[in-house]
Every structure is written in structure tokens, then in C-alpha cells.
Amino acid sequence: ASDARGDVVVAAAADTRDAFNEIAAQLSERDGITVEFVFGSSGLLREQVLNGAPFDVYVSANVAFVDEVVQAGAGVAESQRQFAVGRLALISAEGVALPANLDSLSQFGRVVIANPAHAPYGVAAKEALQSLGDYGQLASRLILADNVADAVRIVDAGEADVGIVALSLVIGRAHVEVPATLHQPIRQSIVITTRGAGNDAARRFVEALESQEGRAVLSRYGFTVDSP
Amino acid sequence: MNDWFPLWLSLRVSVIATIVAGVLGVAIAYVLAKWRSRWASLVEAVVTLPIVLPPTVLGYYLLTLLGTRSSLGQSWESLFGSPLVFTQSGAVVAATVSALPFVIRAARAAISNVDARVEESARVMGLAEWRVARVVTLPLAARGIGAGIALGFARALGDFGATVMVAGNIPGQTQTLPVAVYDAVQAGDDATARTGSLVLGAIAVVVLVFVTQLFARRR
Amino acid sequence: MNDWFPLWLSLRVSVIATIVAGVLGVAIAYVLAKWRSRWASLVEAVVTLPIVLPPTVLGYYLLTLLGTRSSLGQSWESLFGSPLVFTQSGAVVAATVSALPFVIRAARAAISNVDARVEESARVMGLAEWRVARVVTLPLAARGIGAGIALGFARALGDFGATVMVAGNIPGQTQTLPVAVYDAVQAGDDATARTGSLVLGAIAVVVLVFVTQLFARRR
Amino acid sequence: MTSLLVDVRVAVPGFAVDAKFAADVGVTVLAGPSGSGKSLTLAAVSGTLRPMRGVIQLDDVVYCDAARDVHLRSQNRLLGMAYQHAALLDHRSPLDNVALAVRSGDTATRRTVAMETLQRVGAESLAEARTRSLSGGERQRVALARAIAGNPRVLLLDEPFSSLDLAARAELRALVKSLVAERQLIALVVTHDQADVDALADRVVRYEPGRTVSAGE
Amino acid sequence: MTSLLVDVRVAVPGFAVDAKFAADVGVTVLAGPSGSGKSLTLAAVSGTLRPMRGVIQLDDVVYCDAARDVHLRSQNRLLGMAYQHAALLDHRSPLDNVALAVRSGDTATRRTVAMETLQRVGAESLAEARTRSLSGGERQRVALARAIAGNPRVLLLDEPFSSLDLAARAELRALVKSLVAERQLIALVVTHDQADVDALADRVVRYEPGRTVSAGE
Ligand SMILES: Nc1ncnc2c1ncn2[C@@H]1O[C@H](COP(=O)(O)OP(=O)(O)OP(=O)(O)O)[C@@H](O)[C@H]1O
Ligand SMILES: Nc1ncnc2c1ncn2[C@@H]1O[C@H](COP(=O)(O)OP(=O)(O)OP(=O)(O)O)[C@@H](O)[C@H]1O
Ligand SMILES: [Mg+2]
Ligand SMILES: [Mg+2]
């Protein structure tokens, strides 16, 4: 239905796309609530939330952004939660063997990560590389993608041999998980916006994430959730 | 693509934006061209600036300027009852601002190139200034104005960055075709992206051929 | 901003791209203007298409066309020893493709508007076709060509989407100023974004005023 | 009686001319060598060029007074002018060219007046021709029609018959003569053709380089 | 002896003229009423307009043969032409206008030749003037210089003296006459001025609407 609005509009970081679509499908089936998603970069979505975007829920992989929204009075403080932790994974281009682990990256050509200047997965990837002491030497071969979804696409186009991306986006394909100990946790934060405060569907969506089914879906997509 | 909403929205937004930018841009270009001052090219350079900013950044500044927290945005809301940003009006504003510099610069060049002697002779014939503009200057500058409007339309139709910031990417409400294409690319939905691009291209070709013909001087 | 690399890179890339797009665009515009056929405006509409595609989509197609797996990209690599994409050459290509349609359309309109009788008289004087172009057609179309080149430069300087796709965002290597500004906006680093935008704007104003003066017809 | 007073110094880079004469109802011919400032004088009267100093006045209507920086707009001077090179609006039909110069009436009336005027100059068959392909003589006929169509007080004709054959010249000369008499016009006519002077001139202003030009007999 | 053969039908929307004449070395005057096709004939000879049918030939060099669809480029016809409305390149100086028409030599030589040519037409003082502000007569002098500067075989002059005063006319007429004799030129001159015919014409081609025009006396 084109012009019929969803019951709740969720603005969410790109790494949640696949998992959220599935959770929304469950919610629609079970409670008849339709969820409309606006996926984008956490940074740009934050600016929009701050300037009056009609989003009921804001989801970011960067806790600081959510804090900022709450501090600016655009988010309901009590609703703020960290609902999952994201993980990194290595993928490789078609025809390129998967690296066994992060240590072996020096044998590959270009490596793509999300831009650590603003993308949480980029920050994490940088930390992981740094903790192995590889970052400086790798820097000139690094491509900084706009966001994790872009990073996946650059690998798919064959323009980078290897990508360090969100596990949640590559769960269905060959990948190597990056040990979570190599970087700070990528905490997925959620908050109901001031606009969405009175929207029951917004609350139901947040609950759905925290429900048993929701957590099952998230963990299937590679997010770490507190054991149900 | 099984959802035609982005197509209609894009058509509507880009046509309205082109008309607004066309009228406004030609008026500004006319004033700049007739303004015999060294400042004219400085002002012209400044109005060209929106092109130099990445559209997203332009959109960011527009959002700050027109958002619900800005005084402009608040006046709009109190006048029209709904906010300007994240609505179709917002999309029109973003597309208009993106298109305007193209119209201005191309039209200004064409208007400046019109032979002043022909305009003089029209004044001596007794035509008032606005009729000189309508009967002589603008028709003789038509091709250049047409080029500006064509570029402006293309820019308005294709705008992604500014629209996505100012109007959002709200499916069924403010999701224009370029935004939908971008979204499809992000989602890895190549088929939709390809169809969307083709449709965009097809519309553009039809409209651009039409615009070019419309502004080609006859006689 | 404490790192001036993006500024120099942007300047270099946009100047080279403007020169390439200027020469190529004026040549294409000349051929289109002289080509007495209904097809000319169709071809013109098609070359305008890069404007209509969201830059990232354009960049995506360019990447497919020129990437390390494409035959064009491979020929480039075997010729020059390094890939075209994700290098500064790639940034130049992206900026050139973005600027080209603006040059073509504005120049085409101006060239078509040149009085055919003056060109005829130059032929009768004995001037060869290329001299007619150089001595009559292009000087009389200078203002419109200048507008196209100014728009093309602004577009090349400001390009973000296509550059980021084709050249990547490799700090110290292919990170241009608009890309840096965009990154700053994303990161919520308003100060850097503002400084970057101001610098971009300042360069643009200086260059645009210069270009406009350069192409203003004297005599 | 109505009179146009011209007492100005018209200057352009590298050239200046002083003209001082009064033109009454009738035809005043401006004669003199090429480049002596005849067209510049008409430009000053028409308001296209601002004189460096001096006054142009139609009875008590000041067209321009350089000292007081008064310059009446061209549109308000009630002129009809035919340029040395016709200067038609090439992108409009001959009929439109003439109709645009008609100063009153609705569109239909204007077109009727324009058509009648084209008839008077023998150019009715050209009404819908392609203006830029008119022959030299045809352009001059249309330009004359345009000059008289606005029912002006002052008629400025710059070599109006130079591209016409002898028969056409005689015919249009007679037309100008009768119009001037009929409508009590003040006409300034630049011409190199002695036949024009003989047939039309009520007085002659002689241009000579370096001298103040003024009305002789 | 050299001869230019013209035997064509020149047609434009709404008008056609049949012209059949041979022009030998010397001056052939094309005369006739306004709109009778004189300028169109020159356009056909210059290669600007393609005749509907017929042949134009300079000795055995075919300028154009409509039946075989042969049309020599204007550039290769070795013409010098002065247009009815001068048609100078307004964006270049008078000197450049003339120098561009010089067909041989390096830039310096061309400029020297151009300057000499401007002197011959009495326009050396205009060499660096602003072309678009030249007076009517000044333009015609420069246009004539441009027409003869290329050392052409065929000279096409369309009312070349119409804006000049009598003295200048006589002077330039004499120049054309001597050039034609000296360089053995074939000149086609359109004029409405009987004095031109008297002083210049070796033969006259009369244009009359509806009739094939051909050389008389
Ligand atoms: N805008 C201008 N700038 C510089 N010089 C000019 C300008 N307009 C006219 N002139 C010069 O002023 C002089 C007088 O020009 P004007 O056109 O009045 O001559 P004219 O008497 O009409 O001559 P003609 O009979 O040849 O038309 C000429 O030498 C001309 O070159
Ligand atoms: N391109 C064209 N399209 C249509 N009609 C044209 C075209 N060129 C000329 N004509 C018409 O053809 C006729 C002959 O024109 P031409 O210019 O040869 O006349 P001319 O003999 O030179 O007259 P004049 O002495 O007035 O200059 C005119 O009626 C003119 O309007
Ligand atoms: Mg004059
Ligand atoms: Mg003629």
C-alpha cells in the first residue's frame, strides 16, 4: 500500500536491515502492526531526528548518537536501551580465498571497512586492526565505505579483495567471524523519539526486539544478545 | 518495481521544482545580466555555490535552516499548520534549491549575449521595459534559458542527497525515485535498482527532448 | 581542519576534470549543434543522463564499467601499471563524467544560437571550417560556453557521490574535500564541516568569478 | 508651432560632435560625409545615447538636459525611428514588428493598424514573411512602416531609402512627405541622396567634421 | 578570356528566380527592383545557397552543378564579397576582419596586406576601431577592403556604396574600376545607383520579377 503509512516508522542503521525486516514480519503477523523502515547512516538519521523527522523510533550502532538525541530532548530517556551487540566478520570477493583471520590480511590487496570517521563498524574494524598492529601498514590499502552495507557492495563488485563488515549482513554467505575481543563492543541502541512517545506501536516494536522471538532472530543474524 | 509511488512523486516534485526554479532563476538571471556592476559576477558566483557542496551537505544545511527548530521552519509551520521538512513540500524545496543555480547561470549568459542594439530599438519603438524583456530579450535568449531549465530539471529529477536529508526517505510519503533506487542498491536489490534507473533515464530523455524543442528558436 | 591534503587534491582533480570536460564537452556540443538532425536532441538528452542518476548509482555504473574486473579497467591497468579505480585518476574520471553534461548542454545552446549568416560570411572569406569555428563560432558562443564550464567546474569540485564510488575514500590518497566535509557531517563534527564548506565555497567563488570574466565577450 | 530643439555635444570614445539646430514641423535633412556624427545625433534624440552636455527639447518637453542629468526614457519620447540597417526584430514577423510599434489599442486593433501601415509602404504581401530573409529593400519598407505606425511626433529616418530602387524611392518619399504634412510631424532624415534633399527638405543641417553643425537653408 | 557562367534556378520558400548570364572580366551590374532576386543570385555564386537546378562555372572550374549535386565549398571559390549589410565580424577589429580574408602569408604578412588594403579604401584610421560602432559608411569601406584583400578572381559587391556620401562613392568606384582592370577581375555589382552603372558597368543584367534574367547591354 503506497500511501497508507505504517503504524510505526523506524529509522535504523543499515546493519539491522535484514534482522529488522524479519522481526517486523513477525510483528505484523502476530499483532497486525505494520512497521515502516528508513534505513540510513546513523549520523544522518540523527541529524534528521534532531530536526523534526517523523520517526517514532531511532536505532543506532553508536550509543553516543542516541545519547545526543535524548539530551537534545528529541528522545524519551526512559525508553533508551541497548538491545544487542554487533559483531564483525571478514568476507572476500568472488574468486578470492577467504582469509583465515585478521592476521593474514597483509597477503591481500585492497581491504574495505566502513568509515571509522563516523560509522561504528568502521571504528570497531579499525580497533581490531590496531590491536593486531596492522593498521598503519594497511592504511594505504584501505577503502573507507560510507557504511557497512556499502562495504559489502564494494566487495561484491570485486573492487576490494576483503571486507571487514557487519556479521549481521553476511550471515547467509561465506564469512569468518572476527573475535569480539579485538574491539570495543558495537552496542546497538534504541530510543523512542519524543514524537513517537504516545505511539503504542513504537513501544510494541521495542518490546518485540526484546521478546524471545525477537532475540532469537537477532542472534540468528549474528547479534550478541543476553541469553534469553 | 511494483510500486509506482516514487515515480509519481519524483515527477511531481521535479516538475514543480523546475517551474519554481525556472521562474525564479530567469528573474534573477535577468537582474544579474542587466546589473552593470563588477559585483554581478560575484553575486552570480555566490548563487552558484549550492552546486559545490555535496548534496547531502547542502541538505544538511537546508535542514538546519528549515527544520522544526529553526525560526523559518517554525514560521512555516505556524502558517501552514504542518512542518516543511520531511514532507513533499520539503522535497520540492530541496529540488528547487538544487536546480536553481543551473537555471541562473545558463540564463544569465544567454541574456547577457542578447544584442543590446535590438533591445534599444524596441525601447525606441515604445515598448515598456517588461515588454522589451518579454518580446525581445527572453525570446532571443530562449535557447540558453532552455539549456538552464533542462539542466535544472535533470538535477531536480535526479536529486538524491538534498532530498534525502530534507524530506527523508519515508516510503509512500517522501521517497522519490532516486532515493528508492539508492535504497534498492543499499539493500542489494539490483533488479529494482536497475529498473528504477532505467525508468529515471527514460523520463529524463522524454522530458529533455521536449524541453529542448520547446526552447529552440523558430523563425 | 588541520589537514590540507583534501583541499589540494580537490583543486587538482577539479581543475584537470574541468579542462578535460571543457575540451571534450565543447567538441561534442559543436558536433551536436552542427548536426542538422532530429536525432541531435535525442543524443543530447542521453548525454545529459548522468545528471539524472543519483551520483552513487552513476558511480556504481562507472565502477562496473571501469573497475578492475572490467575490460576497460584491465586495459588501463596493463597500460599504466596501476588500476584506474580507487586512485586519483579514478577521481578525475568521476569528476569529468559528472561535469561533462553541463558543459555539453550549455555550450550546445550557445553554439546553436550563433548567427549562421556570420559563419557563412567567414566561409566566403575563405576561412577553413576549423578556422570558422575558432574565429567566429566559439568566440560568439563564449559566454554560454563559459557558463557551461563554470557549472562543470562547480560540479566537479563538489562531486561527492561518484567520486566516493569510483575513487573510494582513502585518506591521504583519494579523499577529496567534499568527501571530507560529508564525513564530518556524518560524524556530527560541525566545526570541521563548516570550515570545509567555507573553504569549498571560497575556492568556488574565486574560480567562478575568474571563469566568468575569462569568457565574457569583450569588444 | 511645434519645434524640436537640439543643442548638444555627443561624445563617444575617440569622436565628438556638437550639434545645434531647431527642427520645426517638416523635414530637416541631416547631410554630410560618412562618420561625421549624423547617426550619433539621432541616437541622442532617440535616447539611446546620453549627450555629454546640452539639451534636447520638444516644445516644453525636456527630452534631455545633461546638466541636470535629466534623460527622458526612449519609450516616452513619442518617436518613430528607422535605423540605417533596418534593425528589425528578426525573430518576429514583419506584421508583429509593426504591430508592436503601435502605441494604443488592443491586440486586434494594433494588428489592423499594422496591416494598414504595411499597405501604405507597399509591403502588405510581406506581413507574414520570414523577417530575416527579407531583401534589403523589403526590410527598409517594413522599417519605415514600423517607424510611422506608432503615430509619433518626431520621425527619425537614417538613410531610409538606401537599398531601394528609384521607383520605390520616389513612392516612399511621397509617402513621407504627405505624412509629415498630414500629421504635422517633425522629421529628421539622414540621406546622401540629392533627390531626397530636393524632394523633401524644408531645411538642411550640414555635418562637417570638426565644426559645430547647425541649420543652414 | 576568363568568364563566369551563371545558369541557375535559385529557389527559396515562396520565391524563385531564373538567372542565365555570362560575366567576363570587367564589371557586370545586376539591376532591378527590390526583391527581384539579386542578392539571392550572389548567394548562389558564393556557395551560401544551393541552386535548385543549373550550373555555375568559372572557366572550367565547376562551382556548382545541381544535377550532379556538385557544390564547391565557399572556401574554394576564390571570391571576395561585400554584403548588402556589410556583415563584418563585429567581435574582431576592422584590421582583423581584413587580415582574416587575406588568403596567403604568415600572420605578419597578412596584417601588412590588410593595412595596405585599408589604406586603399581610405579606412586606415579605422584599423583598430570598435567594429560594432563604425558608422554606416565606415562599415562599407571596411567591407570593401575585406572583399578585395583575398586577391579573389570573382568580386561580389551587393550595394557596396549605398551608405556613402557622393565624394566617397566616386573615390571607391574609381578604386573598384582600377582593381578590376589591374587584376583582371570578374565583378558582379548590385546597385540601384545610376551613377554606378554609368561609371562602372561593362554590362548590365536586368532583374524583372517573373522573367528569366539575362545579360542585356
Ligand atoms: N559607440 C561608439 N564608440 C566609438 N566610436 C563611435 C561609436 N559610435 C560611433 N562612433 C564613431 O563616431 C563617428 C560618427 O559616427 P556616426 O555613426 O554618427 O556617423 P554618420 O555620420 O552616421 O556616418 P554614416 O553616414 O557613414 O553613417 C564615426 O567615426 C564612428 O566610428
Ligand atoms: N531564405 C529565404 N526564404 C524565403 N524567402 C527569401 C529568402 N531569401 C530571400 N527571400 C525572398 O526572395 C526575394 C528575393 O530576395 P533578394 O534578397 O534576392 O532580393 P534583392 O533583389 O536583393 O532585393 P533588394 O534590392 O531589396 O536587396 C525577396 O522577396 C525575399 O523576401
Ligand atoms: Mg550613420
Ligand atoms: Mg538585396
JSON list of N, CA and C in Angstrom, two decimals, chain D residues 7-33:
[
{"chain": "D", "resi": 7, "resn": "ASP", "atom": "N", "xyz": [20.59, 70.96, -28.98]},
{"chain": "D", "resi": 7, "resn": "ASP", "atom": "CA", "xyz": [21.78, 71.75, -28.71]},
{"chain": "D", "resi": 7, "resn": "ASP", "atom": "C", "xyz": [22.67, 70.94, -27.78]},
{"chain": "D", "resi": 8, "resn": "VAL", "atom": "N", "xyz": [23.44, 70.03, -28.37]},
{"chain": "D", "resi": 8, "resn": "VAL", "atom": "CA", "xyz": [24.18, 69.06, -27.55]},
{"chain": "D", "resi": 8, "resn": "VAL", "atom": "C", "xyz": [25.59, 68.83, -28.07]},
{"chain": "D", "resi": 9, "resn": "ARG", "atom": "N", "xyz": [26.40, 68.28, -27.19]},
{"chain": "D", "resi": 9, "resn": "ARG", "atom": "CA", "xyz": [27.67, 67.70, -27.58]},
{"chain": "D", "resi": 9, "resn": "ARG", "atom": "C", "xyz": [27.53, 66.20, -27.34]},
{"chain": "D", "resi": 10, "resn": "VAL", "atom": "N", "xyz": [27.63, 65.43, -28.42]},
{"chain": "D", "resi": 10, "resn": "VAL", "atom": "CA", "xyz": [27.53, 63.97, -28.30]},
{"chain": "D", "resi": 10, "resn": "VAL", "atom": "C", "xyz": [28.93, 63.40, -28.42]},
{"chain": "D", "resi": 11, "resn": "ALA", "atom": "N", "xyz": [29.35, 62.65, -27.43]},
{"chain": "D", "resi": 11, "resn": "ALA", "atom": "CA", "xyz": [30.72, 62.14, -27.44]},
{"chain": "D", "resi": 11, "resn": "ALA", "atom": "C", "xyz": [30.74, 60.64, -27.26]},
{"chain": "D", "resi": 12, "resn": "VAL", "atom": "N", "xyz": [31.60, 59.98, -28.02]},
{"chain": "D", "resi": 12, "resn": "VAL", "atom": "CA", "xyz": [31.90, 58.57, -27.83]},
{"chain": "D", "resi": 12, "resn": "VAL", "atom": "C", "xyz": [33.42, 58.48, -27.79]},
{"chain": "D", "resi": 13, "resn": "PRO", "atom": "N", "xyz": [33.96, 57.36, -27.33]},
{"chain": "D", "resi": 13, "resn": "PRO", "atom": "CA", "xyz": [35.42, 57.30, -27.26]},
{"chain": "D", "resi": 13, "resn": "PRO", "atom": "C", "xyz": [36.04, 57.60, -28.63]},
{"chain": "D", "resi": 14, "resn": "GLY", "atom": "N", "xyz": [36.83, 58.64, -28.70]},
{"chain": "D", "resi": 14, "resn": "GLY", "atom": "CA", "xyz": [37.52, 58.94, -29.95]},
{"chain": "D", "resi": 14, "resn": "GLY", "atom": "C", "xyz": [36.78, 59.85, -30.91]},
{"chain": "D", "resi": 15, "resn": "PHE", "atom": "N", "xyz": [35.57, 60.25, -30.58]},
{"chain": "D", "resi": 15, "resn": "PHE", "atom": "CA", "xyz": [34.81, 61.11, -31.50]},
{"chain": "D", "resi": 15, "resn": "PHE", "atom": "C", "xyz": [33.80, 61.94, -30.72]},
{"chain": "D", "resi": 16, "resn": "ALA", "atom": "N", "xyz": [33.62, 63.17, -31.16]},
{"chain": "D", "resi": 16, "resn": "ALA", "atom": "CA", "xyz": [32.59, 64.00, -30.54]},
{"chain": "D", "resi": 16, "resn": "ALA", "atom": "C", "xyz": [32.02, 64.92, -31.60]},
{"chain": "D", "resi": 17, "resn": "VAL", "atom": "N", "xyz": [30.75, 65.24, -31.47]},
{"chain": "D", "resi": 17, "resn": "VAL", "atom": "CA", "xyz": [30.14, 66.17, -32.42]},
{"chain": "D", "resi": 17, "resn": "VAL", "atom": "C", "xyz": [29.27, 67.16, -31.64]},
{"chain": "D", "resi": 18, "resn": "ASP", "atom": "N", "xyz": [29.35, 68.42, -32.05]},
{"chain": "D", "resi": 18, "resn": "ASP", "atom": "CA", "xyz": [28.47, 69.43, -31.48]},
{"chain": "D", "resi": 18, "resn": "ASP", "atom": "C", "xyz": [27.37, 69.72, -32.49]},
{"chain": "D", "resi": 19, "resn": "ALA", "atom": "N", "xyz": [26.15, 69.56, -32.07]},
{"chain": "D", "resi": 19, "resn": "ALA", "atom": "CA", "xyz": [25.04, 69.85, -32.98]},
{"chain": "D", "resi": 19, "resn": "ALA", "atom": "C", "xyz": [24.12, 70.85, -32.33]},
{"chain": "D", "resi": 20, "resn": "LYS", "atom": "N", "xyz": [23.75, 71.85, -33.10]},
{"chain": "D", "resi": 20, "resn": "LYS", "atom": "CA", "xyz": [22.88, 72.90, -32.55]},
{"chain": "D", "resi": 20, "resn": "LYS", "atom": "C", "xyz": [21.95, 73.32, -33.67]},
{"chain": "D", "resi": 21, "resn": "PHE", "atom": "N", "xyz": [20.71, 72.89, -33.57]},
{"chain": "D", "resi": 21, "resn": "PHE", "atom": "CA", "xyz": [19.74, 73.31, -34.58]},
{"chain": "D", "resi": 21, "resn": "PHE", "atom": "C", "xyz": [18.33, 73.13, -34.01]},
{"chain": "D", "resi": 22, "resn": "ALA", "atom": "N", "xyz": [17.40, 73.81, -34.61]},
{"chain": "D", "resi": 22, "resn": "ALA", "atom": "CA", "xyz": [15.99, 73.62, -34.25]},
{"chain": "D", "resi": 22, "resn": "ALA", "atom": "C", "xyz": [15.28, 73.07, -35.47]},
{"chain": "D", "resi": 23, "resn": "ALA", "atom": "N", "xyz": [14.47, 72.04, -35.25]},
{"chain": "D", "resi": 23, "resn": "ALA", "atom": "CA", "xyz": [13.73, 71.45, -36.36]},
{"chain": "D", "resi": 23, "resn": "ALA", "atom": "C", "xyz": [12.25, 71.69, -36.13]},
{"chain": "D", "resi": 24, "resn": "ASP", "atom": "N", "xyz": [11.62, 72.38, -37.07]},
{"chain": "D", "resi": 24, "resn": "ASP", "atom": "CA", "xyz": [10.19, 72.63, -36.96]},
{"chain": "D", "resi": 24, "resn": "ASP", "atom": "C", "xyz": [9.44, 71.52, -37.67]},
{"chain": "D", "resi": 25, "resn": "VAL", "atom": "N", "xyz": [8.12, 71.61, -37.63]},
{"chain": "D", "resi": 25, "resn": "VAL", "atom": "CA", "xyz": [7.32, 70.68, -38.41]},
{"chain": "D", "resi": 25, "resn": "VAL", "atom": "C", "xyz": [7.81, 70.72, -39.84]},
{"chain": "D", "resi": 26, "resn": "GLY", "atom": "N", "xyz": [7.94, 69.54, -40.44]},
{"chain": "D", "resi": 26, "resn": "GLY", "atom": "CA", "xyz": [8.51, 69.46, -41.79]},
{"chain": "D", "resi": 26, "resn": "GLY", "atom": "C", "xyz": [9.71, 68.56, -41.75]},
{"chain": "D", "resi": 27, "resn": "VAL", "atom": "N", "xyz": [10.42, 68.52, -42.88]},
{"chain": "D", "resi": 27, "resn": "VAL", "atom": "CA", "xyz": [11.56, 67.62, -42.96]},
{"chain": "D", "resi": 27, "resn": "VAL", "atom": "C", "xyz": [12.87, 68.39, -42.83]},
{"chain": "D", "resi": 28, "resn": "THR", "atom": "N", "xyz": [13.67, 67.99, -41.85]},
{"chain": "D", "resi": 28, "resn": "THR", "atom": "CA", "xyz": [15.01, 68.53, -41.72]},
{"chain": "D", "resi": 28, "resn": "THR", "atom": "C", "xyz": [15.97, 67.44, -42.17]},
{"chain": "D", "resi": 29, "resn": "VAL", "atom": "N", "xyz": [16.73, 67.72, -43.22]},
{"chain": "D", "resi": 29, "resn": "VAL", "atom": "CA", "xyz": [17.67, 66.72, -43.70]},
{"chain": "D", "resi": 29, "resn": "VAL", "atom": "C", "xyz": [19.01, 66.92, -43.00]},
{"chain": "D", "resi": 30, "resn": "LEU", "atom": "N", "xyz": [19.60, 65.83, -42.49]},
{"chain": "D", "resi": 30, "resn": "LEU", "atom": "CA", "xyz": [20.95, 65.87, -41.96]},
{"chain": "D", "resi": 30, "resn": "LEU", "atom": "C", "xyz": [21.85, 65.31, -43.05]},
{"chain": "D", "resi": 31, "resn": "ALA", "atom": "N", "xyz": [22.78, 66.13, -43.51]},
{"chain": "D", "resi": 31, "resn": "ALA", "atom": "CA", "xyz": [23.64, 65.70, -44.60]},
{"chain": "D", "resi": 31, "resn": "ALA", "atom": "C", "xyz": [25.09, 65.90, -44.21]},
{"chain": "D", "resi": 32, "resn": "GLY", "atom": "N", "xyz": [25.97, 65.19, -44.89]},
{"chain": "D", "resi": 32, "resn": "GLY", "atom": "CA", "xyz": [27.38, 65.34, -44.59]},
{"chain": "D", "resi": 32, "resn": "GLY", "atom": "C", "xyz": [28.12, 64.04, -44.76]},
{"chain": "D", "resi": 33, "resn": "PRO", "atom": "N", "xyz": [29.44, 64.09, -44.70]},
{"chain": "D", "resi": 33, "resn": "PRO", "atom": "CA", "xyz": [30.24, 62.91, -45.01]},
{"chain": "D", "resi": 33, "resn": "PRO", "atom": "C", "xyz": [30.04, 61.79, -44.01]}
]
